[in-house]
CSV table of C-alpha atoms in Angstrom, one decimal:
chain,number,residue,atom,x,y,z
A,234,MET,CA,14.8,3.4,52.1
A,235,LYS,CA,12.3,4.2,48.8
A,236,ARG,CA,11.5,1.1,46.5
A,237,THR,CA,10.7,1.8,42.8
A,238,GLY,CA,8.2,-1.3,42.2
A,239,GLY,CA,10.2,-3.2,44.6
A,240,VAL,CA,12.9,-2.9,42.7
A,241,ARG,CA,16.0,-0.7,44.4
A,242,ASN,CA,16.8,2.6,42.9
A,243,ARG,CA,20.6,1.8,43.2
A,244,GLU,CA,19.5,-1.7,40.3
A,245,LEU,CA,17.3,0.1,38.3
A,246,PRO,CA,20.3,2.0,36.0
A,247,ARG,CA,22.4,-2.3,35.9
A,248,LEU,CA,18.8,-4.1,34.7
A,249,ARG,CA,18.4,-1.1,32.3
A,250,SER,CA,22.0,-2.2,31.1
A,251,CYS,CA,21.1,-6.0,30.9
A,252,ALA,CA,17.6,-5.5,29.3
A,253,ALA,CA,19.1,-3.4,26.2
A,254,ILE,CA,22.0,-5.9,25.6
A,255,ALA,CA,19.2,-8.8,25.3
A,256,PHE,CA,17.3,-7.4,23.5
A,257,ALA,CA,20.7,-6.3,21.1
A,258,PHE,CA,22.6,-9.8,21.6
A,259,ALA,CA,18.5,-10.8,20.1
A,260,ILE,CA,18.5,-9.2,17.6
A,261,LEU,CA,22.0,-9.5,16.3
A,262,CYS,CA,21.4,-13.5,17.1
A,263,SER,CA,18.1,-13.0,14.6
A,264,PHE,CA,20.0,-11.7,11.7
A,265,ALA,CA,23.2,-13.9,12.3
A,266,GLY,CA,19.9,-17.0,11.6
A,267,ALA,CA,20.1,-15.2,8.2
A,268,ALA,CA,23.5,-16.6,7.4
A,269,THR,CA,21.6,-19.9,7.1
A,270,LYS,CA,19.1,-18.6,4.6
A,271,GLY,CA,21.7,-18.0,2.3
A,272,GLN,CA,21.1,-13.3,3.0
A,273,HIS,CA,24.1,-11.8,2.2
A,274,TRP,CA,24.4,-7.7,2.7
A,275,VAL,CA,25.1,-6.0,-0.1
A,276,ALA,CA,24.6,-2.7,-0.7
A,277,THR,CA,22.0,-1.4,-2.4
A,278,TRP,CA,22.5,2.5,-2.8
A,279,SER,CA,25.6,5.2,-2.6
A,280,THR,CA,27.2,8.1,-2.9
A,281,ALA,CA,30.1,9.1,-3.3
A,282,ASN,CA,31.0,13.1,-1.1
A,283,SER,CA,33.2,15.8,-1.1
A,284,SER,CA,33.9,18.9,1.2
A,285,LEU,CA,31.9,21.9,1.6
A,286,ALA,CA,35.1,23.2,3.8
A,287,ASN,CA,36.7,25.5,1.3
A,288,PRO,CA,35.8,28.5,0.6
A,289,THR,CA,35.6,27.8,-2.9
A,290,ALA,CA,33.1,24.7,-2.8
A,291,LEU,CA,31.4,27.4,-0.3
A,292,SER,CA,30.9,30.2,-2.5
A,293,ARG,CA,29.5,27.2,-6.1
A,294,TYR,CA,27.4,26.4,-2.8
A,295,LYS,CA,25.5,29.5,-1.8
A,296,LEU,CA,25.2,30.5,-5.4
A,297,SER,CA,23.1,27.4,-6.3
A,298,GLY,CA,21.2,28.6,-2.9
A,299,ALA,CA,22.0,24.5,-1.2
A,300,PRO,CA,22.1,24.9,2.6
A,301,THR,CA,26.2,24.5,3.5
A,302,GLU,CA,25.4,23.4,7.0
A,303,PHE,CA,22.8,22.7,9.8
A,304,SER,CA,21.5,23.6,13.0
A,305,ASN,CA,18.8,22.1,15.2
A,306,GLN,CA,16.9,21.0,11.8
A,307,THR,CA,16.2,17.3,10.7
A,308,ILE,CA,17.3,16.4,6.8
A,309,ARG,CA,15.3,14.1,5.0
A,310,ASN,CA,17.1,12.0,2.4
A,311,ILE,CA,15.5,10.0,-0.5
A,312,VAL,CA,17.5,7.3,-1.7
A,313,HIS,CA,17.1,4.7,-4.7
A,314,SER,CA,17.6,1.0,-4.4
A,315,THR,CA,18.7,-1.3,-7.1
A,316,VAL,CA,18.4,-4.8,-5.2
A,317,GLY,CA,16.0,-5.3,-2.6
A,318,GLY,CA,16.4,-7.0,0.9
A,319,SER,CA,14.5,-7.9,4.2
A,320,ALA,CA,16.7,-5.1,6.3
A,321,ILE,CA,18.6,-2.6,6.3
A,322,ARG,CA,22.2,-0.8,7.9
A,323,ILE,CA,23.5,2.5,6.9
A,324,ARG,CA,26.4,4.2,6.9
A,325,LEU,CA,26.4,7.9,8.3
A,326,THR,CA,29.4,10.6,7.2
A,327,ASN,CA,31.3,12.9,8.7
A,328,THR,CA,34.5,12.2,6.7
A,329,PHE,CA,34.6,16.3,5.7
A,330,GLY,CA,34.4,17.9,8.2
A,331,ALA,CA,35.5,19.9,10.7
A,332,LYS,CA,34.7,18.8,13.8
A,333,ALA,CA,32.6,16.3,15.2
A,334,VAL,CA,28.7,16.6,14.5
A,335,ARG,CA,25.4,14.4,15.9
A,336,PHE,CA,23.0,12.9,15.2
A,337,ASP,CA,20.0,12.6,18.3
A,338,SER,CA,17.2,11.2,16.2
A,339,VAL,CA,17.9,8.9,12.6
A,340,TYR,CA,14.4,7.2,11.2
A,341,VAL,CA,14.2,5.2,7.7
A,342,GLY,CA,11.5,4.1,6.1
A,343,LEU,CA,9.6,3.7,2.7
A,344,GLN,CA,8.5,7.6,1.4
A,345,GLU,CA,5.0,7.8,0.3
A,346,SER,CA,5.9,10.8,-2.4
A,347,GLY,CA,7.4,14.2,-1.9
A,348,ALA,CA,8.6,14.0,2.2
A,349,SER,CA,6.3,11.9,3.5
A,350,LEU,CA,6.4,8.6,4.4
A,351,ILE,CA,3.8,5.1,4.0
A,352,ALA,CA,2.0,5.2,7.2
A,353,GLY,CA,3.6,2.8,9.5
A,354,SER,CA,6.9,2.3,7.0
A,355,ASN,CA,9.3,4.9,9.9
A,356,HIS,CA,11.5,3.2,12.2
A,357,PRO,CA,14.4,4.4,14.6
A,358,VAL,CA,17.6,3.6,13.9
A,359,THR,CA,20.5,3.1,16.2
A,360,PHE,CA,23.9,2.7,16.9
A,361,GLY,CA,25.6,0.2,18.6
A,362,GLY,CA,22.1,-0.2,20.5
A,363,ALA,CA,21.6,3.9,21.2
A,364,LYS,CA,20.0,6.1,19.7
A,365,LEU,CA,22.1,8.7,19.4
A,366,VAL,CA,25.7,8.7,17.6
A,367,ALA,CA,27.9,10.8,17.6
A,368,ILE,CA,30.8,11.1,13.9
A,369,PRO,CA,34.1,11.9,14.9
A,370,GLU,CA,35.7,14.5,12.7
A,371,GLY,CA,36.5,12.1,9.3
A,372,ALA,CA,35.4,9.4,10.6
A,373,GLU,CA,32.2,7.4,9.9
A,374,ALA,CA,29.8,5.4,11.4
A,375,ILE,CA,27.3,2.2,10.9
A,376,SER,CA,24.0,1.8,12.0
A,377,ASP,CA,22.5,-1.8,13.7
A,378,PRO,CA,20.2,-3.8,11.8
A,379,VAL,CA,16.8,-2.1,11.3
A,380,SER,CA,14.0,-5.0,10.5
A,381,LEU,CA,12.5,-2.7,7.9
A,382,SER,CA,11.4,-4.9,4.3
A,383,ILE,CA,12.4,-3.0,1.3
A,384,GLY,CA,12.0,-4.2,-2.2
A,385,PRO,CA,14.0,-3.5,-5.2
A,386,GLN,CA,13.1,0.0,-7.1
A,387,LYS,CA,12.4,1.7,-4.6
A,388,ASN,CA,12.3,5.1,-2.8
A,389,LEU,CA,13.4,4.5,1.2
A,390,VAL,CA,13.8,8.0,3.3
A,391,VAL,CA,16.7,8.8,5.2
A,392,SER,CA,15.6,11.1,8.7
A,393,LEU,CA,19.0,12.9,10.4
A,394,PHE,CA,17.7,15.6,13.6
A,395,THR,CA,21.4,17.5,14.8
A,396,SER,CA,20.2,18.6,17.8
A,397,GLY,CA,24.0,21.3,17.5
A,398,PRO,CA,25.9,23.7,14.2
A,399,THR,CA,27.2,20.4,12.1
A,400,GLY,CA,29.9,23.0,11.1
A,401,PRO,CA,30.9,23.4,6.8
A,402,ALA,CA,28.5,19.5,5.5
A,403,THR,CA,29.9,16.4,4.2
A,404,SER,CA,28.1,16.0,1.0
A,405,HIS,CA,27.0,15.1,-2.8
A,406,SER,CA,26.0,18.1,-4.4
A,407,SER,CA,24.2,16.8,-7.3
A,408,ALA,CA,21.8,14.3,-6.5
A,409,PHE,CA,18.8,14.6,-9.1
A,410,GLN,CA,16.6,13.6,-6.4
A,411,THR,CA,14.3,15.8,-4.0
A,412,ASN,CA,15.1,15.8,-0.9
A,413,TYR,CA,13.8,18.0,2.0
A,414,VAL,CA,15.0,20.2,5.4
A,415,SER,CA,12.8,21.0,7.6
A,416,GLY,CA,12.3,24.8,10.1
A,417,LEU,CA,14.1,24.0,13.5
A,418,GLY,CA,13.2,21.5,15.3
A,419,ASP,CA,12.9,17.5,15.4
A,420,PHE,CA,10.4,15.5,12.8
A,421,ALA,CA,12.6,12.6,12.8
A,422,ALA,CA,10.0,10.2,13.4
A,423,GLU,CA,6.8,11.7,12.2
A,424,GLU,CA,5.9,10.2,8.1
A,425,GLY,CA,3.8,14.0,6.9
A,426,ALA,CA,5.5,16.2,5.2
A,427,GLY,CA,4.2,18.7,7.5
A,428,ALA,CA,7.6,20.1,8.9
A,429,PHE,CA,9.9,19.9,5.6
A,430,LYS,CA,8.6,23.4,4.1
A,431,ASP,CA,12.5,23.6,2.6
A,432,THR,CA,13.8,21.2,-0.6
A,433,MET,CA,17.5,20.5,-2.2
A,434,HIS,CA,18.6,18.5,-4.3
A,435,SER,CA,21.6,17.0,-2.9
A,436,TRP,CA,22.9,14.6,0.2
A,437,TYR,CA,24.0,15.4,3.3
A,438,PHE,CA,25.9,12.7,6.2
A,439,LEU,CA,24.7,9.4,4.4
A,440,ALA,CA,27.5,7.5,2.7
A,441,ALA,CA,25.8,5.0,1.6
A,442,VAL,CA,22.5,2.1,2.4
A,443,ASP,CA,22.6,-1.6,2.3
A,444,VAL,CA,20.1,-4.8,2.4
A,445,LEU,CA,19.6,-7.8,4.4
A,446,ALA,CA,20.3,-9.4,0.6
A,447,ALA,CA,18.5,-13.3,-1.5
A,448,ARG,CA,21.3,-15.2,-2.1
A,449,GLU,CA,19.9,-14.4,-6.2
A,450,VAL,CA,22.4,-11.2,-5.5
A,451,THR,CA,25.1,-12.5,-6.5
A,452,GLY,CA,26.8,-8.9,-4.8
A,453,ALA,CA,27.1,-5.0,-6.7
A,454,VAL,CA,29.1,-3.5,-8.8
A,455,VAL,CA,30.4,0.1,-8.0
A,456,ALA,CA,31.3,3.1,-11.6
A,457,LEU,CA,33.3,4.8,-10.8
A,458,GLY,CA,33.3,8.2,-12.6
A,459,ASP,CA,32.9,11.9,-13.6
A,460,SER,CA,29.1,13.8,-14.2
A,461,ILE,CA,28.8,11.5,-17.3
A,462,THR,CA,28.1,9.1,-14.1
A,463,ASP,CA,27.2,11.2,-12.0
A,464,GLY,CA,23.9,12.0,-13.7
A,465,SER,CA,24.2,15.7,-15.4
A,466,SER,CA,21.4,15.8,-17.9
A,467,SER,CA,19.8,13.6,-16.7
A,468,LYS,CA,15.7,14.7,-14.8
A,469,PRO,CA,15.8,14.6,-10.7
A,470,GLU,CA,13.4,11.6,-10.0
A,471,THR,CA,13.4,9.5,-12.9
A,472,TYR,CA,16.5,8.0,-11.9
A,473,GLY,CA,17.7,8.1,-16.1
A,474,ARG,CA,21.8,7.4,-15.5
A,475,TRP,CA,23.6,4.9,-17.3
A,476,THR,CA,24.1,3.2,-13.7
A,477,ASP,CA,19.8,2.7,-13.2
A,478,LEU,CA,19.5,1.6,-16.9
A,479,LEU,CA,22.4,-0.9,-15.2
A,480,ALA,CA,20.1,-2.0,-12.5
A,481,ARG,CA,16.9,-2.0,-14.2
A,482,ARG,CA,18.3,-4.4,-16.7
A,483,LEU,CA,20.1,-7.2,-15.1
A,484,LEU,CA,17.2,-7.4,-12.2
A,485,ALA,CA,14.6,-8.0,-15.5
A,486,THR,CA,16.8,-10.8,-17.2
A,487,ASN,CA,16.1,-12.1,-13.3
A,488,SER,CA,19.7,-14.2,-13.9
A,489,PRO,CA,21.9,-15.6,-12.2
A,490,GLY,CA,24.7,-12.1,-12.5
A,491,LEU,CA,21.9,-10.3,-10.9
A,492,MET,CA,24.2,-7.4,-8.7
A,493,SER,CA,22.9,-4.3,-6.9
A,494,VAL,CA,24.5,-1.4,-9.3
A,495,LEU,CA,26.3,1.1,-7.5
A,496,ASN,CA,26.8,5.0,-8.5
A,497,ALA,CA,30.4,7.2,-7.3
A,498,GLY,CA,30.3,9.0,-9.9
A,499,ILE,CA,31.5,13.4,-8.2
A,500,GLY,CA,31.0,16.3,-11.4
A,501,GLY,CA,34.3,17.3,-13.4
A,502,ASN,CA,36.5,14.2,-11.0
A,503,ARG,CA,39.8,13.5,-12.0
A,504,VAL,CA,42.5,10.3,-12.4
A,505,LEU,CA,45.3,12.2,-10.6
A,506,SER,CA,44.6,15.0,-9.3
A,507,SER,CA,42.1,17.1,-6.5
A,508,SER,CA,39.4,19.2,-7.1
A,509,PRO,CA,38.3,21.8,-4.3
A,510,CYS,CA,34.8,22.2,-6.3
A,511,PHE,CA,35.1,17.7,-8.0
A,512,GLY,CA,36.2,15.9,-4.7
A,513,ILE,CA,39.0,14.5,-4.4
A,514,ASN,CA,40.7,12.3,-7.1
A,515,ALA,CA,39.9,9.0,-7.8
A,516,LEU,CA,42.5,7.2,-6.6
A,517,ALA,CA,42.6,9.1,-3.4
A,518,ARG,CA,38.7,8.4,-2.5
A,519,ILE,CA,38.9,4.1,-4.2
A,520,GLU,CA,38.9,3.2,-0.6
A,521,ARG,CA,36.0,4.5,0.9
A,522,ASP,CA,33.9,5.5,-1.9
A,523,VAL,CA,34.6,1.6,-4.1
A,524,PHE,CA,36.3,-0.8,-1.8
A,525,ALA,CA,34.3,0.0,1.5
A,526,GLN,CA,30.3,-1.2,0.0
A,527,SER,CA,29.2,-4.2,1.4
A,528,GLY,CA,29.3,-7.1,-0.9
A,529,LEU,CA,31.5,-5.6,-3.3
A,530,ARG,CA,32.2,-7.9,-6.6
A,531,MET,CA,33.0,-5.5,-9.6
A,532,VAL,CA,33.7,-2.0,-10.0
A,533,ILE,CA,33.8,0.1,-13.6
A,534,LEU,CA,35.9,2.7,-14.5
A,535,PHE,CA,35.1,5.1,-16.5
A,536,GLU,CA,37.1,8.7,-16.3
A,537,GLY,CA,39.9,10.3,-18.0
A,538,THR,CA,37.2,12.8,-20.1
A,539,ASN,CA,38.1,15.8,-17.4
A,540,ASP,CA,42.5,14.7,-16.8
A,541,ILE,CA,42.2,15.3,-20.9
A,542,GLY,CA,39.6,18.1,-21.6
A,543,GLN,CA,39.8,20.5,-18.5
A,544,PRO,CA,43.8,21.9,-18.9
A,545,ASP,CA,43.0,23.0,-21.9
A,546,THR,CA,39.4,24.1,-21.5
A,547,PRO,CA,39.7,28.7,-22.7
A,548,ALA,CA,38.7,30.0,-19.0
A,549,ALA,CA,36.0,32.3,-20.8
A,550,ALA,CA,34.0,28.9,-21.6
A,551,ILE,CA,32.6,28.3,-18.3
A,552,PRO,CA,31.2,31.2,-15.2
A,553,PRO,CA,34.1,32.6,-13.5
A,554,ASP,CA,33.8,30.9,-10.6
A,555,MET,CA,34.0,27.8,-11.8
A,556,VAL,CA,37.8,29.2,-12.8
A,557,PRO,CA,39.4,27.6,-9.8
A,558,CYS,CA,38.2,24.2,-9.7
A,559,LEU,CA,39.8,23.3,-12.8
A,560,SER,CA,42.5,21.2,-13.7
A,561,ARG,CA,45.1,23.3,-15.3
A,562,ILE,CA,48.6,21.3,-15.5
A,563,PRO,CA,48.4,19.2,-18.3
A,564,ILE,CA,48.8,15.3,-19.1
A,565,THR,CA,50.2,12.7,-21.9
A,566,ALA,CA,47.5,9.5,-22.3
A,567,ASP,CA,50.2,7.5,-20.8
A,568,ASP,CA,49.9,9.8,-16.9
A,569,LEU,CA,45.8,9.0,-17.3
A,570,ILE,CA,47.0,4.9,-18.7
A,571,ALA,CA,49.1,5.0,-15.3
A,572,GLY,CA,46.3,6.2,-13.0
A,573,TYR,CA,44.5,3.1,-14.8
A,574,LYS,CA,47.5,0.7,-13.9
A,575,GLN,CA,46.7,1.6,-10.4
A,576,ILE,CA,43.6,1.2,-9.9
A,577,ILE,CA,43.2,-2.2,-11.6
A,578,ALA,CA,46.0,-3.4,-9.2
A,579,GLN,CA,44.2,-1.8,-6.6
A,580,ALA,CA,40.9,-3.8,-7.0
A,581,HIS,CA,42.9,-6.7,-8.4
A,582,ALA,CA,44.9,-6.2,-4.2
A,583,ARG,CA,41.3,-7.1,-3.5
A,584,GLY,CA,40.2,-9.4,-5.2
A,585,LEU,CA,37.2,-7.5,-7.0
A,586,LYS,CA,36.6,-7.5,-10.9
A,587,ILE,CA,37.3,-4.4,-13.1
A,588,ILE,CA,35.6,-3.4,-16.1
A,589,GLY,CA,37.4,-0.6,-18.2
A,590,ALA,CA,35.1,2.3,-20.6
A,591,THR,CA,36.7,3.7,-23.4
A,592,ILE,CA,36.2,7.4,-23.2
A,593,MET,CA,33.3,9.4,-24.8
A,594,PRO,CA,33.9,11.6,-27.8
A,595,TYR,CA,33.5,15.3,-27.1
A,596,GLN,CA,34.0,17.8,-29.4
A,597,GLY,CA,32.5,21.5,-30.0
A,598,PHE,CA,32.8,20.8,-25.7
A,599,GLY,CA,35.1,24.2,-25.0
A,600,GLY,CA,37.6,21.8,-23.7
A,601,TRP,CA,37.9,20.0,-26.6
A,602,THR,CA,42.0,20.2,-28.8
A,603,LEU,CA,43.1,18.4,-31.6
A,604,GLU,CA,45.6,17.1,-28.4
A,605,GLY,CA,43.5,16.3,-25.9
A,606,GLU,CA,41.2,14.1,-29.3
A,607,ALA,CA,44.9,12.7,-29.9
A,608,LYS,CA,45.0,11.1,-25.7
A,609,ARG,CA,41.5,10.3,-25.6
A,610,VAL,CA,41.7,7.6,-28.5
A,611,ALA,CA,45.1,6.4,-27.2
A,612,ALA,CA,43.7,5.4,-23.7
A,613,ASN,CA,40.6,4.1,-25.3
A,614,HIS,CA,43.7,2.9,-27.5
A,615,TRP,CA,44.9,1.4,-24.5
A,616,ILE,CA,42.1,0.2,-22.5
A,617,LYS,CA,40.5,-2.4,-25.2
A,618,THR,CA,44.0,-3.7,-26.1
A,619,ALA,CA,46.2,-4.2,-23.6
A,620,GLY,CA,44.4,-7.4,-21.2
A,621,GLU,CA,45.3,-5.1,-18.1
A,622,PHE,CA,40.9,-4.7,-17.4
A,623,ASP,CA,39.1,-7.4,-16.5
A,624,GLY,CA,36.6,-6.9,-20.0
A,625,VAL,CA,36.0,-3.8,-21.5
A,626,ILE,CA,32.1,-1.6,-21.7
A,627,ASP,CA,33.1,0.7,-25.4
A,628,PHE,CA,31.3,3.9,-24.9
A,629,ASP,CA,33.2,5.3,-27.4
A,630,SER,CA,32.1,3.7,-30.4
A,631,ALA,CA,28.5,2.8,-29.3
A,632,LEU,CA,28.0,6.6,-28.5
A,633,ALA,CA,29.9,8.2,-30.9
A,634,ASP,CA,28.8,10.1,-34.4
A,635,PRO,CA,29.9,7.9,-37.6
A,636,ALA,CA,30.5,10.5,-39.4
A,637,ASN,CA,32.7,11.9,-37.2
A,638,PRO,CA,33.9,9.7,-34.0
A,639,ALA,CA,35.5,12.2,-32.2
A,640,ARG,CA,31.8,13.8,-31.5
A,641,LEU,CA,29.2,12.8,-29.7
A,642,ALA,CA,26.4,11.3,-32.0
A,643,PRO,CA,23.1,13.8,-32.1
A,644,PRO,CA,20.6,11.8,-31.1
A,645,TYR,CA,22.7,11.0,-28.0
A,646,ASP,CA,24.0,14.3,-27.6
A,647,SER,CA,22.4,16.8,-24.8
A,648,GLY,CA,23.0,19.5,-26.2
A,649,ASP,CA,26.9,20.2,-24.6
A,650,HIS,CA,28.9,17.8,-27.1
A,651,LEU,CA,30.0,16.4,-24.3
A,652,HIS,CA,27.9,15.0,-21.9
A,653,PRO,CA,24.8,11.9,-23.3
A,654,GLY,CA,21.2,13.4,-23.0
A,655,PRO,CA,18.8,10.7,-21.9
A,656,ALA,CA,18.5,8.3,-25.2
A,657,GLY,CA,22.1,8.7,-24.7
A,658,HIS,CA,22.1,7.7,-21.0
A,659,GLU,CA,20.3,4.1,-22.6
A,660,ALA,CA,22.9,3.8,-25.4
A,661,MET,CA,25.4,3.3,-22.5
A,662,ALA,CA,23.7,0.4,-20.3
A,663,ASN,CA,22.1,-0.9,-23.4
A,664,ALA,CA,26.1,-1.2,-24.5
A,665,ILE,CA,26.7,-2.7,-21.8
A,666,ASP,CA,27.3,-7.1,-21.8
A,667,LEU,CA,25.3,-8.7,-19.3
A,668,ALA,CA,27.3,-11.9,-19.9
A,669,LEU,CA,30.7,-9.7,-18.0
A,670,PHE,CA,28.4,-9.7,-14.4
A,671,HIS,CA,28.3,-13.7,-14.3
């Protein structure tokens, strides 16, 4: 009988399997030992994804020039940590895919600049010990732990190679981050930027990154919001959203209430109704975008502007391709409050603390009306006085024009009278009482 290195051929698969099991067991034991040091898994970054599998979303994406699907290409997503840790794991998503998507090669490392990585930092990522992962339509996949240390406020590079066509991608359209895609081929393991000629400003197939954090990190807080939370009017690569600035405030205090700050904002999103362009409603997405996050301790709810204002927005005030995106069903303040109550109930049922943020003024924007203003004032009064939230952040008072409380104060206005500019995001972060996190 033919032998190979003294081992029978039929024994090789069994030995390889045993070796793989032993290796996986060693990894699991090493990370289990972290529990004795007080380390625990906490999401350091996450995003809220939406679908490209409808004609309206596809047409708007194509108008922007962003890719809608991939085939035999490597996607290079760049994400910004809020807290650090001694190891990481990633969560991939095919939530809105119409078919299974397969990633043949996945790597993660530390960004040097652009699409290039710090030499020696790029690590292969496995899923149940395998390099290849196939994610069915509607599903997600969590990786094995990767022994890669990362500090707070650092950039990770997650590279995904798919050999076959993905179909319409699950994505987050407004990343305010330059990401990259290669030409044909698998370049996930490469640390150089040579293969990544094309840029894009969306994240694809990525839901979250967890870190094995020290005991000083008590958990994660997720901001559930719309375009203001998502970062409209902020500059790419500046990490100037109010959530980013809150994360830096928490780090600077070095207090026992240190938390990662996660952004679950989607531009145009609504509490009560879904949109082909602006994602499914907050009540429908809260399980995946909020409650699924590792180490979650707290939720900040900051939505309602679009529920009130979109039905009042004249078609002439927006680009024609956006008309199908907007809700045309008027709501009452009581309707919106009922949605808030349900989100509060679901958070409390999971033992989570939930903070309510008041709706900021938007007079001067195309969707503003006197009737809508009355609804906004009524909803804000309930948020501040009903006592159903575990705390309140009064963004309304912090950014309103003292001479006209229905408008944003000019220093905080980006110019469209709805979204705050950089100074507005800073004012929002500074309006948050850090005692809420203790």
